[in-house]
GROMACS .gro file of C-alpha atoms in nm:
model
  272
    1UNK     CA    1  -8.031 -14.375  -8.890
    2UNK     CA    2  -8.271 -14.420  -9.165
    3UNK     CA    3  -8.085 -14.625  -9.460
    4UNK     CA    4  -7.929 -14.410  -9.740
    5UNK     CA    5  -7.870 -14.457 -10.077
    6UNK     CA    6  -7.491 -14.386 -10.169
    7UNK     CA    7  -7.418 -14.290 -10.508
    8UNK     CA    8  -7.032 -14.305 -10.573
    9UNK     CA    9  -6.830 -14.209 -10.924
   10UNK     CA   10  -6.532 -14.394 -11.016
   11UNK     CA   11  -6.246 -14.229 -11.157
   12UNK     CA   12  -6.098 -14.003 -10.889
   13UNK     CA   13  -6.378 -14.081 -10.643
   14UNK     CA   14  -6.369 -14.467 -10.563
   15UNK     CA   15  -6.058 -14.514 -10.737
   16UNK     CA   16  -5.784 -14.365 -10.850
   17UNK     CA   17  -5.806 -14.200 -11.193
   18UNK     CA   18  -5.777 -14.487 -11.459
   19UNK     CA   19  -5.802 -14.787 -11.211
   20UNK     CA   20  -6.021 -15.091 -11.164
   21UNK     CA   21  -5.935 -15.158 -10.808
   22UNK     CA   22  -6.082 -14.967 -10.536
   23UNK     CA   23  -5.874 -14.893 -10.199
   24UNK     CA   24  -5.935 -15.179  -9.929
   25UNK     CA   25  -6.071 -14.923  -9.710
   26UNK     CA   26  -6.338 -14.754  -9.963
   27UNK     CA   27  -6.404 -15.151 -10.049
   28UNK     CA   28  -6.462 -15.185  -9.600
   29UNK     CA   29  -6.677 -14.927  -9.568
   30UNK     CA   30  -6.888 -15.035  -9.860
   31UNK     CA   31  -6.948 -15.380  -9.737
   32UNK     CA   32  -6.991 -15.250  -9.357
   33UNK     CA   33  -7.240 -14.960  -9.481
   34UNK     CA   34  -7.414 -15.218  -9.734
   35UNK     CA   35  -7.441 -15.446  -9.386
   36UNK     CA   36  -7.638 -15.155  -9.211
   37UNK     CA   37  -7.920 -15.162  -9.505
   38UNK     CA   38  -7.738 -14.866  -9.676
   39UNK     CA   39  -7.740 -14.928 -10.056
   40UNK     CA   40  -7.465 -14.811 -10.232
   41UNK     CA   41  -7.479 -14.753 -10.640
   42UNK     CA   42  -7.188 -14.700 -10.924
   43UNK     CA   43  -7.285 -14.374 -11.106
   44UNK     CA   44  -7.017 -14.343 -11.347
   45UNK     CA   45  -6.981 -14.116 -11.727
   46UNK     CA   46  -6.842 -14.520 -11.787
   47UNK     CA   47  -7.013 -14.706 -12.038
   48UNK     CA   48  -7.122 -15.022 -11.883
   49UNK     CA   49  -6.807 -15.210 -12.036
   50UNK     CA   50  -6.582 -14.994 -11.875
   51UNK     CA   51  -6.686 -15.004 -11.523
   52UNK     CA   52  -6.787 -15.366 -11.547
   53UNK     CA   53  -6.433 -15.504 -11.390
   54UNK     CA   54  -6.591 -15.319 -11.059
   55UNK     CA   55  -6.931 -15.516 -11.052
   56UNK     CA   56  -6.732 -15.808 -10.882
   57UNK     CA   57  -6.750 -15.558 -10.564
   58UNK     CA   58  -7.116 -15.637 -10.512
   59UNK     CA   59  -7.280 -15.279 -10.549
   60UNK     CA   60  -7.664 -15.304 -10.587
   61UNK     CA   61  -7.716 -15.085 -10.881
   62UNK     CA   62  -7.493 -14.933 -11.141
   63UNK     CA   63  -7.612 -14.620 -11.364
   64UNK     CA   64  -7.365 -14.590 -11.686
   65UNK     CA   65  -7.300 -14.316 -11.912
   66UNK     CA   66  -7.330 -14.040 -11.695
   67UNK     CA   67  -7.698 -14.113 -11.607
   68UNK     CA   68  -7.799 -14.250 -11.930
   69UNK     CA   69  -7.824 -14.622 -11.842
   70UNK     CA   70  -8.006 -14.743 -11.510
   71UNK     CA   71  -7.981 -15.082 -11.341
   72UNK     CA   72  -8.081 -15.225 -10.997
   73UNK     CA   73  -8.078 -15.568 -10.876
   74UNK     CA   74  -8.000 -15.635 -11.204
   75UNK     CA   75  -8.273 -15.496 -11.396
   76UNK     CA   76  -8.237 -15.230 -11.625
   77UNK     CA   77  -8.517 -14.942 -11.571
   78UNK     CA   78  -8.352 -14.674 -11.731
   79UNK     CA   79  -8.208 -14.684 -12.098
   80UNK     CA   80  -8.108 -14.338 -12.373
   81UNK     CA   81  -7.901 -14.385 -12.618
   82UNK     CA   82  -7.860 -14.087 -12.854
   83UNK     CA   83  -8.088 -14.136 -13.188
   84UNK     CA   84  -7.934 -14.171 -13.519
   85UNK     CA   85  -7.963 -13.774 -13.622
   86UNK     CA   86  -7.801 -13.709 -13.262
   87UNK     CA   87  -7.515 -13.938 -13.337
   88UNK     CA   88  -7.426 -13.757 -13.716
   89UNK     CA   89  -7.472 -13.436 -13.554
   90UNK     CA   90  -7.251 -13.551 -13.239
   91UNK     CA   91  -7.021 -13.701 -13.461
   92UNK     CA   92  -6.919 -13.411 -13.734
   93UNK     CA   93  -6.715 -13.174 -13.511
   94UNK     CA   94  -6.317 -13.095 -13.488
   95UNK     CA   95  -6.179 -13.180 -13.173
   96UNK     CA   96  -6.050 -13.536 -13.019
   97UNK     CA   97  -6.307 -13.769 -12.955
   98UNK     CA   98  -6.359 -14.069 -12.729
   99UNK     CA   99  -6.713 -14.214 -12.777
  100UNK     CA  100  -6.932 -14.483 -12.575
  101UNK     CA  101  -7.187 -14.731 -12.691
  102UNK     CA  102  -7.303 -14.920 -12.435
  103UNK     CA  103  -7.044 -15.186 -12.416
  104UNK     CA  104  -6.806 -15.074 -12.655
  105UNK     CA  105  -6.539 -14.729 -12.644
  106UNK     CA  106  -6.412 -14.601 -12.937
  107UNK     CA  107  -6.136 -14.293 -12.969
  108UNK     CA  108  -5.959 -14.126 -13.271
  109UNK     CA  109  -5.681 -14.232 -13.385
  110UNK     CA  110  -5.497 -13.960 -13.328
  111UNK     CA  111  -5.630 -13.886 -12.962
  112UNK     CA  112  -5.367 -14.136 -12.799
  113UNK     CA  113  -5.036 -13.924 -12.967
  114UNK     CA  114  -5.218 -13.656 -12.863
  115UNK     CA  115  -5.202 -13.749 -12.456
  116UNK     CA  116  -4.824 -13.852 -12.537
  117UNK     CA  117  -4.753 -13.503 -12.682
  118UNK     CA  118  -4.894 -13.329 -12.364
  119UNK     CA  119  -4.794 -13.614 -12.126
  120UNK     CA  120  -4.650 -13.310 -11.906
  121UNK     CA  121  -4.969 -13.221 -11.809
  122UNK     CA  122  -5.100 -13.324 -11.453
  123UNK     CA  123  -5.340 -13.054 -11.381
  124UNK     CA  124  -5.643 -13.227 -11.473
  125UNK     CA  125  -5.785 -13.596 -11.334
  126UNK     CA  126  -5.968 -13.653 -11.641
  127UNK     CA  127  -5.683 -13.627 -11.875
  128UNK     CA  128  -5.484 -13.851 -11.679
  129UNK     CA  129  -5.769 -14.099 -11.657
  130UNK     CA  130  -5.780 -14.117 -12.102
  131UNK     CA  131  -5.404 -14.133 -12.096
  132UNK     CA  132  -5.412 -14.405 -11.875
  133UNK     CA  133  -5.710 -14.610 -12.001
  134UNK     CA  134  -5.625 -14.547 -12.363
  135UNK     CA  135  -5.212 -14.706 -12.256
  136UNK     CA  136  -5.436 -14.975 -12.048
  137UNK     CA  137  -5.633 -15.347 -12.110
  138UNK     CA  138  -6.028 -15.178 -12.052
  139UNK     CA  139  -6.047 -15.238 -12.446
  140UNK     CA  140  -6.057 -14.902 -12.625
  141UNK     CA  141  -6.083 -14.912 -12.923
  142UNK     CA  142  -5.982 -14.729 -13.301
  143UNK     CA  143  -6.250 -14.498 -13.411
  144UNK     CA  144  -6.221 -14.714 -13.743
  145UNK     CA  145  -6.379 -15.017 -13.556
  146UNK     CA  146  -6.723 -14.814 -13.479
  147UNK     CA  147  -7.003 -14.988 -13.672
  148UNK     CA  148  -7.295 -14.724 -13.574
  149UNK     CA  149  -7.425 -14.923 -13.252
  150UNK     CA  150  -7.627 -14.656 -13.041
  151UNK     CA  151  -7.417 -14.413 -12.838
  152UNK     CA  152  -7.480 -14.272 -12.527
  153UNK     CA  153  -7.227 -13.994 -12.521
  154UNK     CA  154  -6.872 -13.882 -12.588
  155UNK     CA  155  -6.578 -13.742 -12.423
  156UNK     CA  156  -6.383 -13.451 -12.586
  157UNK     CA  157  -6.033 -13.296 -12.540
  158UNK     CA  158  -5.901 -13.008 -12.721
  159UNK     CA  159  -5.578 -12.760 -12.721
  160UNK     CA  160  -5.745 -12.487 -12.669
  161UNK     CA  161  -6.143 -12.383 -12.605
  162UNK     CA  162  -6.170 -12.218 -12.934
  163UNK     CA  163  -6.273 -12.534 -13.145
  164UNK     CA  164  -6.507 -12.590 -12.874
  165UNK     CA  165  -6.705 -12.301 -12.982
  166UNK     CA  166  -6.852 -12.415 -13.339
  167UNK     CA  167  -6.993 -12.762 -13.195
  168UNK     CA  168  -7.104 -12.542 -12.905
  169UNK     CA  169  -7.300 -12.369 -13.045
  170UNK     CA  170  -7.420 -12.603 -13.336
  171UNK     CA  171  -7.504 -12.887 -13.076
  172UNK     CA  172  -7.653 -12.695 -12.784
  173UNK     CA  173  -8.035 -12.730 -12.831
  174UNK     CA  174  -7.984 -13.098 -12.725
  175UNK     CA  175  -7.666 -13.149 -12.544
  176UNK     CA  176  -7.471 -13.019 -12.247
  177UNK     CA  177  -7.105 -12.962 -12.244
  178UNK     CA  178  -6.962 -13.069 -11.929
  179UNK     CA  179  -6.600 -12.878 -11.921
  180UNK     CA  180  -6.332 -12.960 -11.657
  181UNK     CA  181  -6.128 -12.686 -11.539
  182UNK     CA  182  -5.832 -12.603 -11.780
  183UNK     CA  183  -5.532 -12.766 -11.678
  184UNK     CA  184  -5.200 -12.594 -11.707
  185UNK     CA  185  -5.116 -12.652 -12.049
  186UNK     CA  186  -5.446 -12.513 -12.202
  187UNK     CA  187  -5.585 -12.826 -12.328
  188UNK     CA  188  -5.961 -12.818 -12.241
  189UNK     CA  189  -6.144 -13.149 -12.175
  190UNK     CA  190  -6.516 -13.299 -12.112
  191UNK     CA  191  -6.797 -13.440 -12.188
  192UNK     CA  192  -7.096 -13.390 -12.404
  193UNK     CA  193  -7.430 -13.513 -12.233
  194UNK     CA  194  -7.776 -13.576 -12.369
  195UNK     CA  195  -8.024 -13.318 -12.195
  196UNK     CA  196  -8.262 -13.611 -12.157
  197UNK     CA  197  -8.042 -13.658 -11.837
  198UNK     CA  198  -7.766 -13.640 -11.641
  199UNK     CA  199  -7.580 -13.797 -11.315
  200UNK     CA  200  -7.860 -13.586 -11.102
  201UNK     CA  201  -8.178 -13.692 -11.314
  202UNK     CA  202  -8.049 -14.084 -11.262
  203UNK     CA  203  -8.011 -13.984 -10.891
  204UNK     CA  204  -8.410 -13.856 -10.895
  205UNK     CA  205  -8.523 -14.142 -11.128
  206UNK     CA  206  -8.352 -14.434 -10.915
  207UNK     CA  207  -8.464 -14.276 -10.573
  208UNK     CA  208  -8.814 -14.276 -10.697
  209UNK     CA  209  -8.831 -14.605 -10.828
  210UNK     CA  210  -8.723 -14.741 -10.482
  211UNK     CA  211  -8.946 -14.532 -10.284
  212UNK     CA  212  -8.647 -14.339 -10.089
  213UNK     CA  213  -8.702 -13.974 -10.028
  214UNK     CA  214  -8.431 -13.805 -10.165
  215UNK     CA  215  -8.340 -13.635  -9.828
  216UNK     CA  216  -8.195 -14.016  -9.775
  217UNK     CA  217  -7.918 -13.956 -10.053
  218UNK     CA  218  -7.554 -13.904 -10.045
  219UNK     CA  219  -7.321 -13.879 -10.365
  220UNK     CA  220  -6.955 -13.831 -10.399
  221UNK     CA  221  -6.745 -13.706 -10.639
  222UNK     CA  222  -6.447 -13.558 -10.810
  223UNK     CA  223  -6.513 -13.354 -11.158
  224UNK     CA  224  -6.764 -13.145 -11.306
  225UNK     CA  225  -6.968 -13.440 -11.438
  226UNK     CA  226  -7.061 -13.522 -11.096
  227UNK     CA  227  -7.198 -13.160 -11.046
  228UNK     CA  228  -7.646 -13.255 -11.127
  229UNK     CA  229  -7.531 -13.547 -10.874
  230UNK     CA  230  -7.393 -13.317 -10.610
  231UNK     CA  231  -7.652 -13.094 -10.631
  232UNK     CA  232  -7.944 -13.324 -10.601
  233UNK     CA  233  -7.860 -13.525 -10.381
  234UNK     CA  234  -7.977 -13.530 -10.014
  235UNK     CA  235  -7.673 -13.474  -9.911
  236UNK     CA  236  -7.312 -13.362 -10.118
  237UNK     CA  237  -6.929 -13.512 -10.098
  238UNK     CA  238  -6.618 -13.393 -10.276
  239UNK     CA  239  -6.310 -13.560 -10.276
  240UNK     CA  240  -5.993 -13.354 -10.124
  241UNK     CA  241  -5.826 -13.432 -10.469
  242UNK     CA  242  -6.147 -13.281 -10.673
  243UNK     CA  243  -6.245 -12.952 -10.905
  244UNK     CA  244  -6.260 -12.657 -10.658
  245UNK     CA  245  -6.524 -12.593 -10.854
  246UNK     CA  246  -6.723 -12.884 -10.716
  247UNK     CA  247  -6.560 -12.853 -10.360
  248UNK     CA  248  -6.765 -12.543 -10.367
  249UNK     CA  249  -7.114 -12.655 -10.362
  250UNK     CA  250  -7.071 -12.954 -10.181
  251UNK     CA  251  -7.146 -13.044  -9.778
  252UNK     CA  252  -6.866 -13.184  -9.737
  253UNK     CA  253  -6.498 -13.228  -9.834
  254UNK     CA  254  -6.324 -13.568  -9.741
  255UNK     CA  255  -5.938 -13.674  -9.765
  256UNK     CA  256  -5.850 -13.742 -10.154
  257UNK     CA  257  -5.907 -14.096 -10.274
  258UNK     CA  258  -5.578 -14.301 -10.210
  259UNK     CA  259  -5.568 -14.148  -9.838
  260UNK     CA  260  -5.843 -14.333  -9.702
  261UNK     CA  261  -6.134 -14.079  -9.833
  262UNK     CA  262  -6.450 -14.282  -9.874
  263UNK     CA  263  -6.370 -14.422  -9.551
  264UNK     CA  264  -6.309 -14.127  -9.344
  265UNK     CA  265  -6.634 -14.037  -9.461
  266UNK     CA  266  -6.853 -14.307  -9.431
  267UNK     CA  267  -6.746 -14.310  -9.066
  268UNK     CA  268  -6.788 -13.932  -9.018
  269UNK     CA  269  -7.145 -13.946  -9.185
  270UNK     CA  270  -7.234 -14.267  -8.948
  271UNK     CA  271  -7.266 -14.496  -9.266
  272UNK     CA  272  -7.048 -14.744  -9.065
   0.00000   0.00000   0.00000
């Protein structure tokens, strides 16, 4: 088999929603495909200081902020953080807002009573992931604390799509809104994303600065953000515990996450 670069999200995909700590199989078949020549890369909508607690694993590259930030071997060759009119227009809109520089996360104040008020909802991975990291140690912090360091994007949660529609439409020459499906309670949730790029443009950019053909790619994922990535890709995963949305385009659907998913996988695709 000719050796494959692996691009894996976090939340929901290589670990649970909200969590640092990958199962001990996903972390085996890693390490076993990584001992094959396989090269296997964190693309996460995680600023860089959130996903850092997973660079102790040993992956060999790491894009950030949904495609916006690029690293391999340690060496950044990718970097687009939103200019200073993108930010005030980003920033001036009426819905919940958790925003990423690229070290530092900032939400509203009044996002985390928010999750508690609607803590009955369980429809939707990426709401429990902000309840959970928001309640959690991965350093969060008050929107009060944002100085005006460079952003990269911002994730969005609202009770009900029609405040979405003003920024919508006021902010879509230049950004894309990434939408999860509604979850049972009607709260809508997402992510706004430069145009400049996406999880799929970092999947095209990295390939071609390591020579790979793109044929010799495999992603996995979970949520609607991973969508450019599924659909560039060589090849496409979903986790069992995913959008049905994204279950629809992709190759292939493996167990959920916490039942031995990447692993059942990596063997069934001969990665190990």
């Amino acid at each position: 088999m000719e050796h494959k670069l692996i691009f894996l999200d976090i939340d929901g995909t290589l670990t649970e929603p909200g969590e640092n700590v990958p199962p001990d199989s996903a972390l085996a078949a890693i390490r076993r495909a990584q001992a094959k020549g396989h090269k296997a890369i964190l693309c996460s909508g995680r600023n860089y200081g959130m996903l850092s607690p997973l660079l102790k694993y040993g992956f060999n590259g790491v894009i950030s902020c949904a495609g916006g930030c690029i690293e391999y071997d340690g060496k950044v060759i990718y970097d687009c953080p939103m200019t200073r009119e993108q930010q005030s227009r980003v920033l001036d809109n009426g819905v919940y807002r958790t925003i990423g520089s690229r070290y530092h996360t900032y939400t509203d104040e009044g996002f985390k009573a928010f999750l508690a008020q609607n803590a009955e909802s369980k429809a939707n991975s990426e709401l429990l992931r902000w309840r959970v990291q928001i309640e959690s140690a991965l350093d969060i912090r008050p929107m009060a604390e944002y100085d005006g360091e460079p952003i990269y994007g911002l994730t969005f949660m609202s009770p009900g799509r029609e405040r979405l529609e003003a920024p919508m439409h006021a902010l879509s020459d230049e950004f894309d809104f990434c939408i999860q499906d509604t979850d049972a309670c009607g709260i809508v949730n997402g992510e706004l994303i430069n145009k400049a790029f996406n999880k799929g443009t970092a999947v095209t950019q990295l390939s071609a600065h390591l020579g790979i053909d793109i044929k010799n790619t495999i992603a996995f994922g979970d949520s609607m953000n991973d969508l450019e990535m599924l659909q560039t890709a060589g090849y496409s995963v979903c986790m069992g515990n995913g959008s049905k949305r994204l279950k629809s385009v992709a190759n292939m659907v493996c167990p959920p996450v916490n039942k031995d998913g990447l692993y059942r996988a990596f063997l069934q695709l001969g990665l190990i």
